[in-house]
Short mmCIF file of N, CA and C in Angstrom, two decimals:
data_model
loop_
_atom_site.label_atom_id
_atom_site.label_comp_id
_atom_site.label_asym_id
_atom_site.label_seq_id
_atom_site.Cartn_x
_atom_site.Cartn_y
_atom_site.Cartn_z
N ALA A 1 17.43 -11.67 15.20
CA ALA A 1 15.99 -11.56 14.73
C ALA A 1 15.03 -11.84 15.68
N PRO A 2 14.06 -11.21 15.53
CA PRO A 2 13.01 -11.32 16.58
C PRO A 2 12.40 -12.37 16.25
N ALA A 3 11.88 -13.01 17.44
CA ALA A 3 11.29 -14.25 17.55
C ALA A 3 9.93 -14.59 16.30
N GLY A 4 10.09 -15.47 15.61
CA GLY A 4 8.97 -15.38 14.67
C GLY A 4 9.51 -15.01 13.43
N ILE A 5 10.62 -14.49 13.33
CA ILE A 5 11.02 -13.80 12.06
C ILE A 5 12.14 -14.89 11.29
N GLY A 6 12.73 -15.61 12.22
CA GLY A 6 13.75 -16.48 11.85
C GLY A 6 15.16 -16.10 11.86
N ALA A 7 15.97 -16.73 11.17
CA ALA A 7 17.17 -16.19 10.80
C ALA A 7 17.80 -15.13 10.70
N TRP A 8 16.99 -14.52 9.86
CA TRP A 8 17.21 -13.46 8.73
C TRP A 8 17.86 -12.31 9.77
N THR A 9 18.86 -11.61 9.90
CA THR A 9 19.38 -10.43 10.85
C THR A 9 19.73 -9.22 10.04
N THR A 10 20.10 -9.86 8.51
CA THR A 10 20.66 -8.79 7.40
C THR A 10 20.09 -9.29 6.31
N LEU A 11 19.84 -8.32 5.46
CA LEU A 11 19.66 -8.75 4.11
C LEU A 11 20.67 -9.30 3.36
N ASP A 12 21.94 -9.15 3.64
CA ASP A 12 23.07 -9.91 3.05
C ASP A 12 22.70 -11.61 3.30
N GLU A 13 21.85 -11.92 4.35
CA GLU A 13 21.69 -13.27 4.94
C GLU A 13 20.64 -13.87 4.42
N ILE A 14 19.76 -12.84 3.48
CA ILE A 14 18.40 -13.56 3.14
C ILE A 14 18.48 -14.62 2.13
N ASN A 15 19.22 -14.65 1.22
CA ASN A 15 19.28 -15.46 0.19
C ASN A 15 20.35 -16.42 0.29
N ASN A 16 21.12 -16.39 1.39
CA ASN A 16 21.97 -17.45 1.72
C ASN A 16 21.71 -18.83 1.86
N PRO A 17 22.02 -19.77 0.80
CA PRO A 17 21.33 -21.32 1.14
C PRO A 17 21.89 -21.77 2.30
N GLU A 18 22.99 -21.54 2.83
CA GLU A 18 23.59 -22.09 3.96
C GLU A 18 22.90 -21.96 5.36
N ASN A 19 22.21 -20.83 5.17
CA ASN A 19 21.20 -20.46 6.39
C ASN A 19 19.78 -21.17 6.29
N TYR A 20 19.40 -21.74 5.29
CA TYR A 20 18.07 -21.93 4.93
C TYR A 20 17.59 -23.33 6.14
N GLU A 21 16.57 -23.11 6.72
CA GLU A 21 15.90 -23.96 7.49
C GLU A 21 14.48 -23.65 7.01
N ARG A 22 13.47 -24.33 6.63
CA ARG A 22 12.36 -24.33 6.22
C ARG A 22 11.32 -23.50 7.26
N GLU A 23 11.37 -23.95 8.63
CA GLU A 23 10.55 -23.20 9.62
C GLU A 23 11.16 -21.83 9.66
N ASN A 24 12.38 -21.52 9.69
CA ASN A 24 12.70 -20.19 9.58
C ASN A 24 12.44 -19.19 8.61
N TYR A 25 12.47 -19.97 7.42
CA TYR A 25 12.13 -19.03 6.20
C TYR A 25 10.53 -18.89 5.92
N TYR A 26 10.06 -19.58 6.78
CA TYR A 26 8.49 -19.17 6.33
C TYR A 26 8.04 -17.90 7.39
N GLY A 27 8.89 -17.68 8.55
CA GLY A 27 8.75 -16.38 9.22
C GLY A 27 9.33 -15.35 8.23
N ILE A 28 10.51 -15.57 7.68
CA ILE A 28 11.35 -14.61 6.77
C ILE A 28 10.45 -14.01 5.93
N THR A 29 9.87 -14.94 5.36
CA THR A 29 8.81 -14.45 3.79
C THR A 29 7.58 -13.77 4.52
N LYS A 30 6.84 -14.09 5.47
CA LYS A 30 6.00 -13.37 6.39
C LYS A 30 6.44 -12.05 6.50
N PHE A 31 7.73 -11.87 7.06
CA PHE A 31 8.13 -10.54 7.36
C PHE A 31 8.58 -9.69 5.82
N ALA A 32 9.23 -10.50 5.04
CA ALA A 32 9.25 -9.71 3.83
C ALA A 32 8.09 -9.27 3.07
N ASN A 33 7.13 -10.10 3.14
CA ASN A 33 5.50 -9.66 2.63
C ASN A 33 5.16 -8.25 3.37
N VAL A 34 5.38 -8.38 4.86
CA VAL A 34 4.84 -6.89 5.39
C VAL A 34 5.52 -6.03 5.05
N LEU A 35 6.90 -6.21 5.12
CA LEU A 35 7.56 -4.93 4.42
C LEU A 35 7.29 -4.72 2.99
N PHE A 36 7.11 -5.40 2.18
CA PHE A 36 6.85 -5.43 0.96
C PHE A 36 5.75 -4.17 0.52
N ALA A 37 4.69 -5.12 1.29
CA ALA A 37 3.24 -4.36 1.24
C ALA A 37 3.18 -3.06 1.88
N GLN A 38 3.85 -2.58 3.03
CA GLN A 38 3.83 -1.55 3.49
C GLN A 38 4.70 -0.28 2.28
N GLY A 39 6.02 -0.86 1.81
CA GLY A 39 6.66 -0.07 0.77
C GLY A 39 5.78 0.23 -0.47
N LEU A 40 5.17 -0.80 -1.02
CA LEU A 40 4.15 -0.61 -1.99
C LEU A 40 3.28 0.23 -1.56
N SER A 41 2.64 0.46 -0.51
CA SER A 41 1.53 0.96 -0.17
C SER A 41 1.68 2.56 -0.01
N ARG A 42 3.12 2.75 0.74
CA ARG A 42 3.51 4.05 0.50
C ARG A 42 3.93 4.62 -0.81
N ARG A 43 4.35 3.89 -1.76
CA ARG A 43 4.61 4.47 -2.91
C ARG A 43 3.27 4.55 -4.20
N LEU A 44 2.43 3.79 -3.66
CA LEU A 44 1.09 3.78 -4.21
C LEU A 44 0.46 5.14 -3.94
N LEU A 45 0.47 5.38 -2.57
CA LEU A 45 -0.41 6.53 -1.56
C LEU A 45 0.40 7.56 -2.19
N THR A 46 1.50 7.86 -2.21
CA THR A 46 2.32 8.91 -2.66
C THR A 46 1.90 9.35 -4.22
N ASN A 47 1.86 8.55 -4.92
CA ASN A 47 1.43 8.57 -6.09
C ASN A 47 -0.02 9.11 -6.67
N SER A 48 -1.12 8.90 -5.53
CA SER A 48 -2.59 9.05 -5.67
C SER A 48 -3.02 8.13 -6.30
N GLN A 49 -2.59 7.05 -6.40
CA GLN A 49 -2.99 5.84 -6.98
C GLN A 49 -4.32 5.33 -6.12
N ASN A 50 -5.65 5.04 -7.03
CA ASN A 50 -6.71 4.41 -6.16
C ASN A 50 -6.39 2.86 -5.81
N ILE A 51 -5.08 2.13 -5.43
CA ILE A 51 -4.84 0.95 -5.39
C ILE A 51 -4.57 0.92 -3.55
N ILE A 52 -4.81 -0.42 -3.27
CA ILE A 52 -3.96 -0.69 -1.86
C ILE A 52 -3.20 -1.90 -2.02
N ALA A 53 -2.36 -1.94 -0.83
CA ALA A 53 -1.43 -3.05 -0.84
C ALA A 53 -1.47 -3.61 0.68
N THR A 54 -1.88 -4.84 0.77
CA THR A 54 -1.76 -5.29 2.36
C THR A 54 -0.94 -6.80 2.32
N SER A 55 -0.89 -6.97 3.35
CA SER A 55 -0.26 -8.69 3.80
C SER A 55 -0.85 -9.19 4.70
N VAL A 56 -0.92 -10.63 4.41
CA VAL A 56 -1.81 -11.30 5.35
C VAL A 56 -1.24 -12.87 5.61
N HIS A 57 -1.57 -12.96 6.71
CA HIS A 57 -1.47 -14.42 7.23
C HIS A 57 -2.60 -15.50 6.87
N PRO A 58 -2.39 -16.41 6.24
CA PRO A 58 -4.04 -17.10 6.16
C PRO A 58 -4.35 -18.13 7.31
N GLY A 59 -3.52 -18.00 8.37
CA GLY A 59 -3.99 -18.47 9.48
C GLY A 59 -3.73 -20.15 9.13
N MET A 60 -3.93 -21.04 10.18
CA MET A 60 -3.78 -22.43 9.85
C MET A 60 -4.84 -23.23 9.05
N VAL A 61 -4.79 -23.51 7.83
CA VAL A 61 -5.64 -24.02 7.08
C VAL A 61 -5.64 -25.63 7.03
N ALA A 62 -6.55 -26.10 7.09
CA ALA A 62 -6.56 -27.83 6.97
C ALA A 62 -6.62 -28.24 5.50
N THR A 63 -5.46 -28.05 4.68
CA THR A 63 -5.45 -28.24 3.22
C THR A 63 -4.35 -29.20 3.09
N GLY A 64 -4.05 -29.84 1.91
CA GLY A 64 -3.16 -30.78 1.64
C GLY A 64 -1.78 -30.26 1.82
N ILE A 65 -1.37 -28.79 2.37
CA ILE A 65 -0.01 -28.69 2.41
C ILE A 65 0.29 -29.32 3.94
N TRP A 66 -0.36 -29.72 4.54
CA TRP A 66 0.06 -30.39 5.77
C TRP A 66 0.25 -31.86 5.52
N GLU A 67 0.13 -32.12 4.42
CA GLU A 67 0.28 -33.57 4.18
C GLU A 67 1.62 -33.69 3.57
N GLY A 68 2.55 -34.78 4.14
CA GLY A 68 3.89 -34.52 3.69
C GLY A 68 4.59 -33.48 3.98
N ASN A 69 4.14 -32.74 5.08
CA ASN A 69 5.00 -31.37 5.35
C ASN A 69 5.45 -31.48 6.63
N VAL A 70 5.78 -30.57 7.43
CA VAL A 70 6.73 -30.52 8.59
C VAL A 70 6.23 -31.21 9.44
N ALA A 71 4.94 -31.53 9.87
CA ALA A 71 4.66 -31.84 11.16
C ALA A 71 4.52 -33.76 10.71
N GLN A 72 4.25 -33.99 9.52
CA GLN A 72 4.44 -35.49 9.17
C GLN A 72 5.81 -35.84 9.18
N GLU A 73 6.83 -34.97 8.57
CA GLU A 73 8.18 -35.18 8.74
C GLU A 73 8.70 -35.61 10.14
N LYS A 74 8.29 -34.49 10.94
CA LYS A 74 8.74 -34.67 12.31
C LYS A 74 8.45 -35.83 12.87
N ILE A 75 6.99 -36.27 13.00
CA ILE A 75 6.40 -37.85 12.94
C ILE A 75 7.30 -38.73 12.29
N GLU A 76 7.65 -38.62 11.28
CA GLU A 76 8.19 -39.56 10.79
C GLU A 76 9.72 -39.89 11.21
N SER A 77 10.30 -38.84 11.40
CA SER A 77 11.80 -39.00 12.01
C SER A 77 11.66 -39.49 13.31
N TRP A 78 10.82 -39.55 13.91
CA TRP A 78 10.82 -40.22 15.43
C TRP A 78 11.36 -41.52 15.43
N GLU A 79 11.46 -42.26 14.13
CA GLU A 79 11.92 -43.82 13.94
C GLU A 79 11.15 -44.65 14.54
N LEU A 80 9.96 -44.56 14.54
CA LEU A 80 8.94 -45.52 15.23
C LEU A 80 8.17 -46.13 14.17
N SER A 81 7.61 -47.51 14.27
CA SER A 81 7.33 -48.36 13.30
C SER A 81 6.32 -47.64 12.52
N PRO A 82 6.58 -48.20 10.96
CA PRO A 82 5.45 -47.72 10.04
C PRO A 82 4.09 -47.70 10.29
N TRP A 83 3.81 -48.86 11.14
CA TRP A 83 2.36 -49.16 11.12
C TRP A 83 1.57 -48.15 12.00
N LEU A 84 2.53 -48.00 13.15
CA LEU A 84 2.36 -46.94 14.25
C LEU A 84 2.09 -45.56 13.84
N ILE A 85 3.02 -45.13 12.92
CA ILE A 85 3.19 -43.98 12.45
C ILE A 85 1.47 -43.76 11.16
N ASP A 86 1.61 -44.69 10.43
CA ASP A 86 0.21 -44.51 9.51
C ASP A 86 -1.07 -44.81 10.03
N ASN A 87 -1.10 -45.94 11.33
CA ASN A 87 -2.42 -45.92 11.87
C ASN A 87 -2.77 -45.35 13.02
N MET A 88 -1.76 -44.70 13.60
CA MET A 88 -2.26 -44.12 14.74
C MET A 88 -1.82 -42.45 15.06
N LEU A 89 -0.51 -42.33 14.65
CA LEU A 89 -0.02 -40.88 14.69
C LEU A 89 -0.54 -40.10 13.80
N LEU A 90 -0.25 -40.53 12.44
CA LEU A 90 -1.11 -39.50 11.25
C LEU A 90 -2.51 -39.20 11.54
N PRO A 91 -3.04 -40.34 11.76
CA PRO A 91 -4.67 -40.30 11.71
C PRO A 91 -5.03 -39.18 13.14
N ALA A 92 -4.36 -39.45 13.93
CA ALA A 92 -4.40 -38.48 15.36
C ALA A 92 -4.16 -37.14 14.89
N PHE A 93 -3.01 -36.95 14.36
CA PHE A 93 -2.65 -35.46 13.68
C PHE A 93 -3.78 -34.84 12.77
N ARG A 94 -4.08 -35.66 11.69
CA ARG A 94 -5.17 -35.10 10.74
C ARG A 94 -6.64 -34.86 11.64
N SER A 95 -6.89 -35.95 12.52
CA SER A 95 -8.23 -35.32 13.46
C SER A 95 -7.93 -34.02 14.32
N LEU A 96 -6.86 -34.04 14.72
CA LEU A 96 -6.75 -32.67 15.47
C LEU A 96 -6.77 -31.48 14.37
N ARG A 97 -5.78 -31.95 13.42
CA ARG A 97 -5.66 -30.50 12.33
C ARG A 97 -7.16 -30.22 12.01
N ASP A 98 -8.05 -31.31 11.68
CA ASP A 98 -9.53 -30.88 11.30
C ASP A 98 -10.31 -30.20 12.30
N GLN A 99 -10.04 -30.44 13.71
CA GLN A 99 -10.75 -29.83 14.58
C GLN A 99 -10.24 -28.27 15.00
N VAL A 100 -8.90 -28.03 14.90
CA VAL A 100 -8.45 -26.66 15.50
C VAL A 100 -7.98 -25.76 14.01
N MET A 101 -7.95 -26.19 12.82
CA MET A 101 -7.79 -25.29 11.94
C MET A 101 -8.76 -24.77 10.91
N TRP A 102 -8.62 -23.98 10.51
CA TRP A 102 -9.65 -23.22 9.48
C TRP A 102 -9.97 -24.37 8.42
N THR A 103 -11.06 -24.32 7.74
CA THR A 103 -11.39 -25.07 6.53
C THR A 103 -10.66 -24.26 5.62
N ALA A 104 -10.55 -24.66 4.26
CA ALA A 104 -10.20 -23.94 3.14
C ALA A 104 -10.98 -22.82 2.78
N SER A 105 -12.50 -23.15 2.89
CA SER A 105 -13.33 -21.79 2.25
C SER A 105 -13.11 -20.82 4.00
N GLN A 106 -12.95 -21.14 5.04
CA GLN A 106 -12.78 -20.04 5.82
C GLN A 106 -11.56 -19.44 5.78
N GLY A 107 -10.23 -20.03 5.23
CA GLY A 107 -9.13 -19.82 5.05
C GLY A 107 -9.09 -18.59 4.00
N ALA A 108 -9.97 -18.84 3.18
CA ALA A 108 -10.13 -17.65 2.07
C ALA A 108 -10.72 -16.32 2.31
N TRP A 109 -11.51 -16.46 3.63
CA TRP A 109 -12.32 -15.15 3.94
C TRP A 109 -11.68 -13.78 4.03
N THR A 110 -10.45 -14.03 4.60
CA THR A 110 -9.80 -12.65 4.86
C THR A 110 -8.81 -11.98 3.54
N GLN A 111 -8.56 -12.99 2.67
CA GLN A 111 -8.04 -12.72 1.36
C GLN A 111 -8.91 -12.12 0.49
N THR A 112 -10.33 -12.81 0.44
CA THR A 112 -11.47 -12.02 -0.05
C THR A 112 -11.76 -10.57 0.33
N TYR A 113 -11.91 -10.82 1.61
CA TYR A 113 -12.24 -9.38 2.48
C TYR A 113 -11.21 -8.32 1.83
N LEU A 114 -9.92 -8.51 1.70
CA LEU A 114 -8.61 -7.75 1.32
C LEU A 114 -8.78 -7.44 -0.13
N ALA A 115 -9.21 -8.09 -0.86
CA ALA A 115 -9.15 -7.99 -2.25
C ALA A 115 -10.64 -7.31 -2.56
N THR A 116 -11.63 -7.15 -1.89
CA THR A 116 -12.96 -6.79 -2.27
C THR A 116 -13.42 -5.40 -1.33
N GLN A 117 -12.92 -5.46 -0.22
CA GLN A 117 -13.78 -4.53 0.86
C GLN A 117 -12.70 -3.93 1.88
N VAL A 118 -11.54 -3.86 1.77
CA VAL A 118 -10.77 -3.11 2.82
C VAL A 118 -10.80 -1.89 2.42
N PRO A 119 -10.93 -0.75 3.25
CA PRO A 119 -10.85 0.82 3.13
C PRO A 119 -9.17 0.92 2.60
N LYS A 120 -9.48 1.99 1.94
CA LYS A 120 -7.80 2.54 1.56
C LYS A 120 -7.14 3.13 2.61
N SER A 121 -7.78 3.40 3.60
CA SER A 121 -6.74 3.77 5.21
C SER A 121 -6.35 2.45 5.47
N ASP A 122 -6.54 1.17 5.38
CA ASP A 122 -5.61 0.16 5.87
C ASP A 122 -4.62 -0.43 4.90
N SER A 123 -4.18 0.23 3.85
CA SER A 123 -3.48 -0.03 2.92
C SER A 123 -1.92 -0.02 3.90
N GLY A 124 -1.30 -1.17 3.52
CA GLY A 124 0.11 -1.20 4.18
C GLY A 124 -0.16 -2.20 5.16
N LYS A 125 -1.35 -2.17 5.52
CA LYS A 125 -1.75 -3.08 6.88
C LYS A 125 -1.44 -4.85 6.68
N TYR A 126 -1.01 -5.34 7.97
CA TYR A 126 -0.89 -6.79 8.17
C TYR A 126 -2.36 -7.35 8.54
N PHE A 127 -2.78 -8.48 7.94
CA PHE A 127 -4.08 -9.06 8.57
C PHE A 127 -3.87 -10.30 8.96
N HIS A 128 -4.83 -11.06 9.82
CA HIS A 128 -4.98 -12.39 10.42
C HIS A 128 -6.56 -12.50 10.20
N PRO A 129 -6.51 -14.18 10.20
CA PRO A 129 -8.02 -14.33 10.06
C PRO A 129 -8.86 -14.22 11.46
N ILE A 130 -9.96 -13.57 11.29
CA ILE A 130 -10.53 -13.16 10.13
C ILE A 130 -10.79 -12.18 10.22
N ASN A 131 -10.21 -11.45 8.99
CA ASN A 131 -10.33 -9.56 8.68
C ASN A 131 -9.87 -9.07 9.89
N ARG A 132 -8.86 -9.71 10.91
CA ARG A 132 -8.30 -8.57 11.82
C ARG A 132 -7.17 -8.07 11.34
N GLN A 133 -7.11 -6.67 11.48
CA GLN A 133 -5.83 -6.31 11.34
C GLN A 133 -4.91 -6.15 12.72
N VAL A 134 -3.81 -6.71 12.58
CA VAL A 134 -2.78 -6.84 13.58
C VAL A 134 -1.87 -6.34 13.46
N ALA A 135 -0.88 -6.07 14.43
CA ALA A 135 0.49 -4.98 14.52
C ALA A 135 1.70 -6.38 14.47
N TRP A 136 2.40 -6.29 13.51
CA TRP A 136 3.81 -7.17 13.47
C TRP A 136 4.59 -6.51 14.35
N HIS A 137 5.82 -7.32 14.46
CA HIS A 137 6.60 -6.91 15.29
C HIS A 137 7.23 -5.53 15.09
N GLU A 138 7.88 -4.91 16.10
CA GLU A 138 8.42 -3.55 15.94
C GLU A 138 9.11 -2.91 14.78
N MET A 139 9.95 -4.46 14.55
CA MET A 139 10.97 -4.04 13.34
C MET A 139 10.21 -4.01 12.15
N ALA A 140 8.98 -4.22 11.90
CA ALA A 140 8.33 -3.91 10.82
C ALA A 140 8.22 -2.37 10.35
N ASN A 141 8.14 -1.65 11.66
CA ASN A 141 7.85 -0.28 11.46
C ASN A 141 9.09 0.73 11.42
N ASP A 142 10.24 0.05 11.22
CA ASP A 142 11.72 0.07 10.60
C ASP A 142 11.69 1.11 9.27
N GLU A 143 11.13 2.21 8.66
CA GLU A 143 11.37 2.59 7.40
C GLU A 143 12.59 2.81 6.84
N THR A 144 13.54 2.68 7.28
CA THR A 144 14.84 2.40 6.81
C THR A 144 15.10 1.03 6.37
N LEU A 145 14.87 0.14 7.22
CA LEU A 145 14.81 -1.39 6.86
C LEU A 145 13.97 -1.72 5.56
N GLU A 146 12.73 -0.97 5.66
CA GLU A 146 11.81 -1.17 4.54
C GLU A 146 12.39 -0.67 3.26
N LYS A 147 12.96 0.45 3.08
CA LYS A 147 13.47 1.09 2.09
C LYS A 147 14.59 0.28 1.81
N ARG A 148 15.24 -0.29 2.45
CA ARG A 148 16.36 -1.23 2.21
C ARG A 148 15.72 -2.32 1.84
N PHE A 149 15.01 -3.05 2.09
CA PHE A 149 14.24 -4.17 1.72
C PHE A 149 13.92 -4.01 0.22
N TRP A 150 13.08 -2.53 -0.19
CA TRP A 150 12.42 -2.60 -1.26
C TRP A 150 14.02 -2.21 -2.37
N ASP A 151 14.66 -1.75 -1.97
CA ASP A 151 15.62 -1.47 -2.74
C ASP A 151 16.64 -2.95 -3.13
N PHE A 152 16.66 -3.75 -2.28
CA PHE A 152 17.00 -4.90 -2.30
C PHE A 152 16.09 -5.78 -3.42
N SER A 153 14.85 -5.81 -3.13
CA SER A 153 13.88 -6.45 -3.96
C SER A 153 14.03 -5.82 -5.58
N MET A 154 14.11 -4.68 -5.70
CA MET A 154 14.50 -4.19 -7.24
C MET A 154 15.82 -4.54 -7.71
N GLN A 155 16.74 -4.82 -6.82
CA GLN A 155 18.08 -5.69 -7.45
C GLN A 155 17.78 -6.95 -7.53
N LEU A 156 16.84 -7.57 -6.97
CA LEU A 156 16.70 -9.19 -7.25
C LEU A 156 15.89 -9.31 -8.65
N VAL A 157 14.88 -8.38 -8.86
CA VAL A 157 14.08 -8.21 -10.02
C VAL A 157 14.80 -7.91 -11.35
N GLU A 158 15.72 -7.13 -11.05
CA GLU A 158 16.38 -6.58 -12.14
C GLU A 158 17.91 -7.35 -12.16
N GLY A 159 18.07 -8.56 -11.53
CA GLY A 159 18.95 -9.61 -11.62
C GLY A 159 20.56 -8.94 -11.21
N GLN A 160 20.45 -8.15 -10.48
CA GLN A 160 21.66 -7.71 -10.12
C GLN A 160 22.36 -8.25 -8.58
N CYS A 161 21.50 -9.37 -8.07
CA CYS A 161 21.72 -9.74 -7.11
C CYS A 161 22.16 -11.33 -7.11
#
């Protein structure tokens, strides 16, 4: 699989709990969002609907999601003294986080733009903060994979998987 997409190389592997690694599955879910938005957009535009579908990466947003999450777990896995972790490393991480990440308000800008102002010509596209359309990996342009993923998603919804 391409870098950033994770361990998913076939649709057969996407729900295999033996392959689950949190860091990989974040990329996999983003890729699934891109494929789904493209498939939904294609279907809506084909049916002349006045509805658009997009996918978005919210960016690194300084919210509570980072507390007790991957970074904190990694720091705690270093087997250092709890005092050092609680009084030095985690405060340093939080300070850095607050300086380099979007605020929660800024993190909502792109989603707000996509919900209220994005032109119909941007349907099916992928966006990053702030309001920037970006290209995903070339694998996202594979219409056969997109159709297979759409069919797979429908099977999941219908309880056939």
